[in-house]
Every structure is written in C-alpha cells, then in structure tokens.
C-alpha cells in the first residue's frame, strides 16, 4: 500500500471524522489489494523479519539469557504492565455505569416541627393512639433499598465504555512497544560489549608490538644508530596506547552496568562470548510488504487505537447536549418509632421516579468539552500519520544503513590488510636504516586506528540489524 494512499485516507479522516455519520472510503484498502502481487500469501508472512520471534532471531545463548531476564525484571516494563491493569479497571468502571446501581439505606433521626407551622399545628391536633397526641420530638427511622439507572438512549455510556476498551488495547500495544525497544536495547548493549572486548584485545596486542619496537630502538641507541628522541617518541606512543586501554576498560564497565540496569539488578559481570566477534554472522533481513509493517509495529497499532478512542470521545461529548433519562426506585420501611418498623403495610414506603433532564441555558462547559474532544481527535489523527511516516522512514534509513555499512566494512578490511603489511615493511626498512622512526610510529598508529574502526563498523552492522528488527515491529511476539 503506497504511503500517499494512506495519508490521503488519513487526511479525509482528519477533516470529516468529527462529524456524525462521516464515512471513510475504502480507497486505500482497494489499492492495497491491487498492488500486492499474487505471489504473496498468508504463508509468506514470515518474509517480514519483524514477525520472527526474538528467540529465533538472537541465537547467542548468553544474549538470550540477558533478554529473558530483562523481560522478567525491567522496571519500565513492570510500570507499563500496571498501566494495563489501570486501563482494565477503567473498562470495568465504564461497564458498571451501564447497569443499574442498587444500594441500601438505614437512617436514624429526630425532628421537632414549630407549633405555629402547618406541620406543627397538624401534629398538635393528631392522636397517634386514642388519648395520646403526637410528641413534640418525633423520631425518624428508615430502612430500605434504593436503585438508580440511567437509560442509555443516546449510546453515551456505551461509547464511553468502547473508548476505554480501545485505550485498554492501546496500553497493550504500548507494552509491546516497550518490549520491542527493551529487547533491542539489550541486544545493542550486548554487541557493544563484545566490540569493546575485541577493541581491548587489539589495544593489548598493539601495546605488545610497541613495547617490542621500543626495545629495538633502545638497542639501536646503544649502538649509536638511534637517538634519545626516538626512544622518547616510542615510549610516549606506548603510554598513549596504554591510556586508551583504560578508556576502553571504563567503557566496558559502563556498558555492563547499563545492561545490569536494564535487567534491574546491581552491577555484576556480564556473561558473553569471549572470541569470534568479527565472525559474528548478520541475521538476514526482509521487510515483507508494506501492509505487514503497518500491522506489526506496536506504535502504529497503538496510535490507531487511540484514534478510534478519540472518535468515540467526540460522540460522548456530543451526547452531553441531549437530555438524560434516569429511573430511580426505593422500597423500605419508615416510622417514627423502631417498634413500628415491622408493622406492615403501615410502615412500608415505595417510590418510582422517572427523570428527564438536559441542558437549556449556559452550555459553555459542555461546548468546551466537545471542542476539546474534537481537538484531541485531530491530535490523534496527526499522531497516527506521524507514526506511519516515522515507521517507513526508520525502515528506509536502516536498510540504507545496512547496505552502506557492508560496503564500509569490506573497504575497512582491505585497509587493515594493507596496513598490517605496511607495519612489517616499515620495521624492516627501519632496521635497514632506510626509514626513520616517525614512519614506524605513524604506521603503527594507523593500523591501530584502522583495526579499531573496523571493530566499530562491525558493531554498527550488528546494531543496524537489531534496529531494523525493532523498526519492523520485531521482538514483542
């Protein structure tokens, strides 16, 4: 489905959805069915990498253990789960509003009417029993059951309930989005840790080579074939590389702690592969058809549900202009003396009331709620459009990134091969007095930088694959 068709449909939604009865044409759906080749079928949905389960996508057992632990302990994920529980309770509350509410009532009171009032004058001339007048202080005892029900004649309550259901489903999609991002963050941090381990090995090897070259220069100085300046230059280069080693060690510690934070545990060593970083295979990536992208990304599904909920909110706000119809009823016993409560039917009280009420003058508050609901609906439309656009751009960027990183990696590999040879050549020339020490130092520095850049490129390749897996909606299934 072309993205312009999606936006054309969304634009029509944004301009007409706030009016009752507006119909969104099915142009986009028809276009989608027209453009998808016949070779695509339900059985080929796995062409979309985002549909692959994370345990099948990440085959490193150490990484799988870390992801599994994060899914159990991560605080952000647990917070999101509580948001789902809150949304579920909101749905339960809205469902309750559709049903009659029944309660009980029990009360005790005392009352004295003024003698020169109609009630007081009447009580003074009334006998409760022959020869016994109504006392001045009259008790009031009541026990009963009351019920109240708002008849949903405008579907206001049903629409409010359906809106909360959509929001509940949207929180589930939000949880899926957190899952996808959490898995990608753990995987990226894990590959960064492997890269830093590999870079540390490179630096250690380079320090050994530099120390060996330093010893050679010291011997040549004793033989009057080198100067003290050359010795100091080589020694300074060793110190510089050693300082880089500690920088990498700090990076390793910080990356380990970042993973521990995602796993909701205190700092501890991270189990990982110790060798073979440069040989790690890149998982194959396939984007599938565009409609799969829209259907699989949790953030797009969440925005879609929020849009549906906002549409129902407008209907609820519009229904506030119409009258509401309430039915209330009560049955119980009422007497001025507790001993008379059990006398039937004299103490029996019943009531049944139908109440139709609606706004007439000064509807400013209702109008404000209606306009606010419209504005929030337009916000939801724009957010939905942005989510779709963001999804396509993220996937396009990562696909381009993967392709370019592959080309960069191949060129860096060739560069490292050439520089490795140049190190041997520069050492041989230096021993034969055909090259000075600066050429040797420069060559060693260049090969170190090239190997570190190659490791960084490999890490970026692995990260790009993880990111496109996330961008395709992978990880939450």
Coordinates of C-alpha atoms in Angstrom, one line a residue:
X1 CA 0.0 0.0 0.0
X2 CA 1.6 3.3 -1.1
X3 CA 2.1 5.7 1.7
X4 CA 0.4 8.5 -0.3
X5 CA -2.8 6.5 -0.3
X6 CA -2.5 6.0 3.5
X7 CA -2.1 9.8 4.0
X8 CA -5.0 10.6 1.6
X9 CA -7.3 8.4 3.7
X10 CA -5.9 9.8 6.9
X11 CA -6.4 13.4 5.7
X12 CA -10.1 12.6 5.0
X13 CA -10.4 11.1 8.4
X14 CA -8.9 14.3 10.0
X15 CA -11.4 16.6 8.1
X16 CA -14.6 14.7 8.5
X17 CA -14.4 12.3 11.4
X18 CA -15.6 14.9 13.9
X19 CA -19.0 15.0 12.2
X20 CA -21.5 12.3 12.8
X21 CA -22.1 9.8 10.0
X22 CA -18.9 10.6 8.1
X23 CA -17.8 7.7 6.0
X24 CA -14.1 7.0 5.2
X25 CA -13.8 5.5 1.8
X26 CA -12.0 2.2 1.3
X27 CA -9.7 3.5 -1.4
X28 CA -6.5 2.6 0.5
X29 CA -7.7 -0.9 1.1
X30 CA -8.6 -1.4 -2.6
X31 CA -5.3 0.0 -3.7
X32 CA -3.5 -2.4 -1.3
X33 CA -5.3 -5.4 -2.7
X34 CA -4.5 -4.2 -6.2
X35 CA -0.7 -3.7 -5.7
X36 CA 0.2 -6.7 -3.7
X37 CA 1.4 -9.4 -6.1
X38 CA -0.3 -12.7 -6.2
X39 CA 2.8 -14.5 -5.1
X40 CA 2.3 -13.0 -1.6
X41 CA 0.1 -15.2 0.6
X42 CA -0.6 -15.8 4.2
X43 CA 2.1 -18.5 4.3
X44 CA 4.7 -16.0 3.2
X45 CA 4.2 -13.6 6.1
X46 CA 7.5 -14.8 7.5
X47 CA 9.2 -12.7 4.8
X48 CA 8.9 -9.9 7.2
X49 CA 11.7 -10.2 9.7
X50 CA 9.6 -8.4 12.3
X51 CA 7.4 -11.5 12.5
X52 CA 10.3 -13.7 13.7
X53 CA 10.3 -14.4 17.4
X54 CA 13.2 -12.9 19.3
X55 CA 14.5 -16.3 20.5
X56 CA 14.8 -17.3 16.8
X57 CA 16.4 -14.0 15.8
X58 CA 19.0 -13.8 18.5
X59 CA 20.8 -17.2 18.6
X60 CA 23.6 -16.3 21.1
X61 CA 22.6 -18.2 24.3
X62 CA 24.2 -15.6 26.5
X63 CA 22.2 -12.8 24.9
X64 CA 19.0 -14.9 25.1
X65 CA 19.5 -15.2 28.9
X66 CA 20.0 -11.5 29.3
X67 CA 16.9 -10.7 27.3
X68 CA 14.8 -13.2 29.2
X69 CA 16.0 -11.7 32.5
X70 CA 15.2 -8.2 31.3
X71 CA 11.7 -9.2 30.3
X72 CA 11.1 -10.5 33.8
X73 CA 12.6 -7.8 35.9
X74 CA 12.8 -4.5 33.9
X75 CA 11.1 -1.7 35.9
X76 CA 9.9 0.2 32.9
X77 CA 8.1 -2.9 31.6
X78 CA 6.6 -3.6 35.0
X79 CA 5.4 0.0 35.1
X80 CA 3.7 -0.5 31.7
X81 CA 2.1 -3.6 33.0
X82 CA 0.5 -1.7 35.8
X83 CA -0.8 0.9 33.2
X84 CA -2.5 -2.0 31.5
X85 CA -4.1 -3.0 34.8
X86 CA -5.3 0.6 35.4
X87 CA -6.8 0.6 31.9
X88 CA -8.6 -2.7 32.6
X89 CA -10.1 -1.2 35.7
X90 CA -11.3 1.8 33.7
X91 CA -13.1 -0.5 31.4
X92 CA -14.7 -2.3 34.3
X93 CA -15.9 1.0 35.7
X94 CA -17.5 2.1 32.4
X95 CA -19.2 -1.3 32.1
X96 CA -20.6 -0.7 35.6
X97 CA -22.2 2.6 34.5
X98 CA -24.3 0.7 32.0
X99 CA -26.0 -1.3 34.7
X100 CA -28.5 -0.2 37.4
X101 CA -26.9 0.7 40.7
X102 CA -28.6 -0.8 43.8
X103 CA -27.8 0.2 47.3
X104 CA -29.2 0.1 50.8
X105 CA -30.1 2.8 53.3
X106 CA -30.6 2.9 57.0
X107 CA -31.1 6.1 59.0
X108 CA -32.0 7.4 62.4
X109 CA -33.1 11.0 63.1
X110 CA -35.2 13.2 65.3
X111 CA -37.3 16.2 64.3
X112 CA -39.4 18.9 66.0
X113 CA -41.7 21.0 64.0
X114 CA -42.6 24.5 65.1
X115 CA -46.0 24.7 66.7
X116 CA -47.1 27.6 64.5
X117 CA -46.3 25.8 61.3
X118 CA -48.7 23.7 59.3
X119 CA -46.9 20.5 60.3
X120 CA -46.7 21.5 63.9
X121 CA -50.4 22.5 64.1
X122 CA -51.4 19.3 62.4
X123 CA -49.3 17.2 64.8
X124 CA -50.8 19.0 67.8
X125 CA -54.3 18.0 66.8
X126 CA -53.5 14.5 65.8
X127 CA -53.6 11.5 68.1
X128 CA -51.3 8.6 67.5
X129 CA -53.4 6.3 69.6
X130 CA -56.7 7.2 71.3
X131 CA -55.8 9.7 74.0
X132 CA -52.1 10.0 73.0
X133 CA -51.0 13.0 70.9
X134 CA -48.0 13.2 68.6
X135 CA -45.0 14.1 70.7
X136 CA -43.1 17.3 70.1
X137 CA -39.8 15.5 69.3
X138 CA -40.6 12.9 66.6
X139 CA -38.2 10.2 65.7
X140 CA -37.4 9.2 62.1
X141 CA -36.3 5.6 61.5
X142 CA -35.9 4.3 57.9
X143 CA -34.5 1.0 56.4
X144 CA -34.7 0.4 52.7
X145 CA -33.2 -0.5 49.3
X146 CA -32.8 2.1 46.5
X147 CA -31.9 1.7 42.9
X148 CA -30.9 4.1 40.1
X149 CA -30.4 3.6 36.4
X150 CA -29.5 6.0 33.6
X151 CA -31.1 4.7 30.4
X152 CA -28.5 5.0 27.7
X153 CA -30.8 6.3 25.0
X154 CA -28.1 8.2 23.1
X155 CA -25.4 5.4 23.4
X156 CA -23.3 7.8 25.5
X157 CA -22.4 5.2 28.1
X158 CA -21.8 2.5 25.5
X159 CA -19.5 4.8 23.5
X160 CA -17.6 5.8 26.7
X161 CA -17.1 2.1 27.5
X162 CA -15.9 1.3 24.0
X163 CA -13.5 4.2 24.2
X164 CA -12.0 2.8 27.3
X165 CA -11.7 -0.6 25.7
X166 CA -9.8 0.9 22.8
X167 CA -7.5 2.6 25.3
X168 CA -7.0 -0.6 27.2
X169 CA -6.0 -2.3 23.9
X170 CA -3.7 0.7 23.2
X171 CA -1.9 0.1 26.5
X172 CA -1.3 -3.5 25.5
X173 CA 0.3 -2.2 22.2
X174 CA 2.3 0.3 24.3
X175 CA 3.6 -2.7 26.3
X176 CA 4.5 -4.4 23.1
X177 CA 6.4 -1.3 22.0
X178 CA 8.3 -1.3 25.3
X179 CA 9.1 -5.0 24.8
X180 CA 10.4 -4.4 21.3
X181 CA 12.6 -1.4 22.4
X182 CA 13.8 -3.2 25.5
X183 CA 15.0 -6.2 23.6
X184 CA 16.7 -4.0 21.0
X185 CA 18.4 -2.0 23.7
X186 CA 19.7 -5.1 25.5
X187 CA 21.0 -6.6 22.2
X188 CA 22.7 -3.4 21.1
X189 CA 24.4 -3.0 24.5
X190 CA 25.5 -6.7 24.4
X191 CA 27.1 -6.2 20.9
X192 CA 28.7 -3.0 22.1
X193 CA 30.2 -5.0 25.0
X194 CA 31.6 -7.6 22.6
X195 CA 33.0 -4.8 20.4
X196 CA 34.8 -3.3 23.4
X197 CA 36.2 -6.6 24.4
X198 CA 37.6 -7.0 20.9
X199 CA 39.0 -3.5 20.9
X200 CA 40.7 -4.2 24.2
X201 CA 42.4 -7.2 22.7
X202 CA 43.6 -5.1 19.8
X203 CA 45.0 -2.4 22.1
X204 CA 46.8 -5.1 24.2
X205 CA 48.3 -6.6 21.0
X206 CA 49.4 -3.2 19.8
X207 CA 51.0 -2.4 23.2
X208 CA 53.0 -5.6 23.0
X209 CA 54.2 -4.6 19.4
X210 CA 55.0 -1.1 20.5
X211 CA 57.0 -2.3 23.5
X212 CA 58.9 -4.6 21.3
X213 CA 59.7 -1.7 18.9
X214 CA 60.7 0.4 21.9
X215 CA 63.2 -2.3 23.0
X216 CA 64.6 -2.4 19.5
X217 CA 65.1 1.4 19.5
X218 CA 66.8 1.2 22.8
X219 CA 69.2 -1.4 21.5
X220 CA 69.8 0.8 18.4
X221 CA 70.5 3.8 20.6
X222 CA 73.2 1.8 22.4
X223 CA 74.7 1.0 19.1
X224 CA 74.5 4.7 18.1
X225 CA 72.0 4.0 15.3
X226 CA 69.2 5.9 17.1
X227 CA 68.8 8.9 19.2
X228 CA 67.2 9.6 22.6
X229 CA 64.5 11.4 20.9
X230 CA 63.4 8.3 19.0
X231 CA 63.4 6.4 22.3
X232 CA 61.2 9.0 23.9
X233 CA 58.8 9.1 20.9
X234 CA 58.3 5.3 21.1
X235 CA 57.9 5.4 24.8
X236 CA 55.3 8.2 24.6
X237 CA 53.4 6.1 22.0
X238 CA 53.3 3.2 24.4
X239 CA 51.9 5.4 27.1
X240 CA 49.3 6.8 24.8
X241 CA 48.1 3.4 23.8
X242 CA 48.1 2.2 27.4
X243 CA 45.9 5.2 28.4
X244 CA 43.5 4.1 25.6
X245 CA 43.3 0.7 27.2
X246 CA 42.0 2.2 30.4
X247 CA 39.4 4.2 28.5
X248 CA 38.1 1.0 26.9
X249 CA 38.0 -0.7 30.2
X250 CA 35.9 2.1 31.6
X251 CA 33.6 1.8 28.5
X252 CA 33.3 -2.0 29.3
X253 CA 32.3 -1.3 32.9
X254 CA 29.7 1.3 31.9
X255 CA 28.2 -0.9 29.3
X256 CA 28.0 -3.8 31.7
X257 CA 26.2 -1.6 34.2
X258 CA 23.9 -0.3 31.5
X259 CA 22.9 -3.9 30.8
X260 CA 22.5 -4.6 34.5
X261 CA 20.2 -1.6 34.8
X262 CA 18.0 -2.9 32.0
X263 CA 17.9 -6.2 33.8
X264 CA 17.0 -4.5 37.1
X265 CA 20.0 -5.8 39.1
X266 CA 23.0 -4.4 40.8
X267 CA 26.4 -4.3 39.0
X268 CA 27.9 -7.7 38.2
X269 CA 29.9 -9.3 35.4
X270 CA 28.0 -10.0 32.2
X271 CA 28.5 -13.5 30.7
X272 CA 29.3 -13.2 27.0
X273 CA 31.3 -14.7 24.1
X274 CA 35.0 -14.1 24.5
X275 CA 36.1 -14.7 20.9
X276 CA 34.9 -14.5 17.4
X277 CA 33.4 -11.0 17.4
X278 CA 34.5 -10.3 13.8
X279 CA 33.0 -13.6 12.7
X280 CA 29.5 -13.0 14.1
X281 CA 27.0 -13.6 11.3
X282 CA 24.5 -10.9 10.4
X283 CA 20.9 -12.1 10.6
X284 CA 19.1 -12.0 7.2
X285 CA 16.6 -9.1 6.9
X286 CA 13.4 -9.0 4.9
X287 CA 10.9 -6.2 5.2
X288 CA 7.9 -8.0 3.6
X289 CA 5.1 -6.0 2.1
X290 CA 4.2 -2.5 3.5
X291 CA 0.9 -3.7 4.9
X292 CA 2.8 -6.1 7.2
X293 CA 4.9 -3.2 8.5
X294 CA 1.7 -1.3 9.4
X295 CA 0.1 -4.3 11.0
X296 CA 3.1 -5.4 13.0
X297 CA 4.5 -2.2 14.5
X298 CA 3.1 -1.7 18.0
X299 CA 3.4 2.1 18.0
X300 CA 1.3 2.3 14.8
X301 CA -1.3 -0.1 16.2
X302 CA -1.3 2.0 19.4
X303 CA -1.9 5.2 17.5
X304 CA -4.7 3.6 15.6
X305 CA -6.5 2.5 18.7
X306 CA -6.0 6.0 20.3
X307 CA -7.6 7.5 17.1
X308 CA -10.6 5.1 17.5
X309 CA -11.0 6.0 21.1
X310 CA -10.8 9.8 20.4
X311 CA -13.6 9.4 17.8
X312 CA -15.8 7.8 20.5
X313 CA -14.9 10.6 22.9
X314 CA -16.4 13.1 20.4
X315 CA -19.6 11.1 20.3
X316 CA -19.8 11.0 24.1
X317 CA -19.2 14.8 24.3
X318 CA -21.9 15.4 21.7
X319 CA -24.4 13.3 23.7
X320 CA -23.9 15.7 26.6
X321 CA -26.1 18.2 24.7
X322 CA -29.0 15.8 24.8
X323 CA -31.3 15.1 27.8
X324 CA -30.5 12.2 30.0
X325 CA -33.2 9.8 31.3
X326 CA -32.8 8.5 34.9
X327 CA -35.0 6.0 36.6
X328 CA -34.8 5.7 40.4
X329 CA -36.8 3.5 42.8
X330 CA -36.9 2.7 46.5
X331 CA -38.6 0.3 48.8
X332 CA -38.3 0.1 52.6
X333 CA -39.8 0.8 56.0
X334 CA -40.2 4.2 57.7
X335 CA -41.6 5.0 61.1
X336 CA -41.1 7.4 64.0
X337 CA -40.6 4.6 66.4
X338 CA -38.4 1.5 65.9
X339 CA -41.3 -0.8 67.2
X340 CA -43.5 0.4 64.3
X341 CA -40.9 -0.5 61.6
X342 CA -42.1 -4.1 61.5
X343 CA -45.7 -3.2 61.1
X344 CA -46.8 -4.0 57.6
X345 CA -48.2 -2.3 55.5
X346 CA -48.4 0.8 57.6
X347 CA -44.7 1.5 57.7
X348 CA -44.0 0.4 54.1
X349 CA -42.7 3.1 51.7
X350 CA -42.1 2.8 48.0
X351 CA -41.2 5.2 45.2
X352 CA -40.6 5.1 41.5
X353 CA -39.4 8.2 39.6
X354 CA -38.5 8.8 36.0
X355 CA -36.4 11.9 35.5
X356 CA -35.7 13.5 32.1
X357 CA -33.2 16.4 32.4
X358 CA -31.0 18.2 29.9
X359 CA -29.1 21.5 29.5
X360 CA -31.0 24.6 28.5
X361 CA -29.1 27.8 29.2
X362 CA -25.4 28.3 29.6
X363 CA -23.9 25.3 27.8
X364 CA -20.4 26.7 27.9
X365 CA -18.9 23.9 29.9
X366 CA -20.5 21.2 27.6
X367 CA -19.3 23.1 24.5
X368 CA -15.8 23.3 25.9
X369 CA -15.8 19.6 26.5
X370 CA -17.0 19.0 22.9
X371 CA -14.4 21.3 21.4
X372 CA -11.7 19.7 23.5
X373 CA -12.7 16.2 22.3
X374 CA -12.5 17.4 18.7
X375 CA -9.1 18.9 19.2
X376 CA -7.8 15.7 20.8
X377 CA -9.2 13.7 17.9
X378 CA -7.3 15.8 15.5
X379 CA -4.2 15.3 17.6
X380 CA -4.8 11.6 17.4
X381 CA -5.1 11.8 13.6
X382 CA -1.8 13.7 13.3
X383 CA -0.1 11.3 15.7
X384 CA -1.3 8.3 13.6
X385 CA 0.0 10.0 10.4
X386 CA 3.3 10.7 12.1
X387 CA 3.6 7.1 13.4
X388 CA 3.2 5.7 9.9
X389 CA 5.6 8.2 8.3
X390 CA 8.1 7.6 11.1
X391 CA 7.9 3.8 10.6
X392 CA 8.6 4.0 6.9
X393 CA 11.5 6.4 7.3
X394 CA 13.1 4.4 10.1
X395 CA 13.0 1.2 8.0
X396 CA 14.3 3.0 4.9
X397 CA 17.1 4.5 6.9
X398 CA 18.1 1.2 8.4
X399 CA 18.0 -0.6 5.1
X400 CA 20.3 2.0 3.5
X401 CA 22.5 1.9 6.6
X402 CA 22.9 -1.9 6.4
X403 CA 23.9 -1.7 2.7
X404 CA 26.4 1.1 3.2
X405 CA 27.9 -0.4 6.3
X406 CA 28.5 -3.6 4.4
X407 CA 30.5 -1.6 1.8
X408 CA 32.3 0.3 4.5
X409 CA 33.2 -3.0 6.3
X410 CA 34.7 -4.5 3.2
X411 CA 36.8 -1.4 2.5
X412 CA 38.0 -1.3 6.1
X413 CA 39.0 -4.9 5.9
X414 CA 41.2 -4.2 2.8
X415 CA 42.6 -1.2 4.6
X416 CA 43.6 -3.3 7.6
X417 CA 45.2 -5.9 5.4
X418 CA 47.3 -3.3 3.7
X419 CA 48.3 -1.6 6.9
X420 CA 49.3 -4.9 8.5
X421 CA 51.7 -5.4 5.7
X422 CA 53.0 -1.9 6.0
X423 CA 53.9 -2.5 9.6
X424 CA 56.2 -5.3 8.7
X425 CA 57.7 -3.3 5.8
X426 CA 58.3 -0.2 8.0
X427 CA 60.0 -2.3 10.7
X428 CA 62.2 -4.0 8.1
X429 CA 63.1 -0.6 6.5
X430 CA 63.8 0.9 9.9
X431 CA 66.2 -2.0 10.8
X432 CA 67.9 -1.4 7.4
X433 CA 68.2 2.3 8.1
X434 CA 66.0 3.1 5.1
X435 CA 63.1 4.6 7.1
X436 CA 63.1 6.8 10.2
X437 CA 61.3 6.1 13.4
X438 CA 58.5 8.6 12.7
X439 CA 57.4 6.4 9.7
X440 CA 57.3 3.4 12.0
X441 CA 55.3 5.2 14.6
X442 CA 52.8 6.5 12.1
X443 CA 52.3 3.1 10.5
X444 CA 51.7 1.5 13.9
X445 CA 49.3 4.3 14.8
X446 CA 47.4 3.9 11.5
X447 CA 47.0 0.2 11.8
X448 CA 45.7 0.5 15.4
X449 CA 43.1 3.2 14.3
X450 CA 42.1 1.1 11.3
X451 CA 41.5 -2.1 13.3
X452 CA 39.5 -0.1 15.9
X453 CA 37.4 1.5 13.2
X454 CA 36.8 -2.0 11.7
X455 CA 35.6 -3.2 15.0
X456 CA 33.3 -0.2 15.3
X457 CA 31.9 -0.8 11.9
X458 CA 31.2 -4.4 12.8
X459 CA 29.4 -3.2 15.9
X460 CA 27.4 -0.8 13.8
X461 CA 26.4 -3.6 11.4
X462 CA 25.1 -5.7 14.2
X463 CA 23.3 -2.7 15.7
X464 CA 21.7 -1.9 12.3
X465 CA 20.3 -5.4 12.0
X466 CA 18.9 -5.1 15.6
X467 CA 17.4 -1.7 14.9
X468 CA 15.7 -2.8 11.7
X469 CA 14.3 -5.8 13.6
X470 CA 12.9 -3.4 16.1
X471 CA 11.7 -1.0 13.4
X472 CA 9.8 -3.8 11.7
X473 CA 7.9 -4.4 14.9
X474 CA 10.0 -7.4 16.0
X475 CA 10.5 -8.7 19.5
X476 CA 7.1 -8.4 21.2
X477 CA 5.6 -11.6 19.8

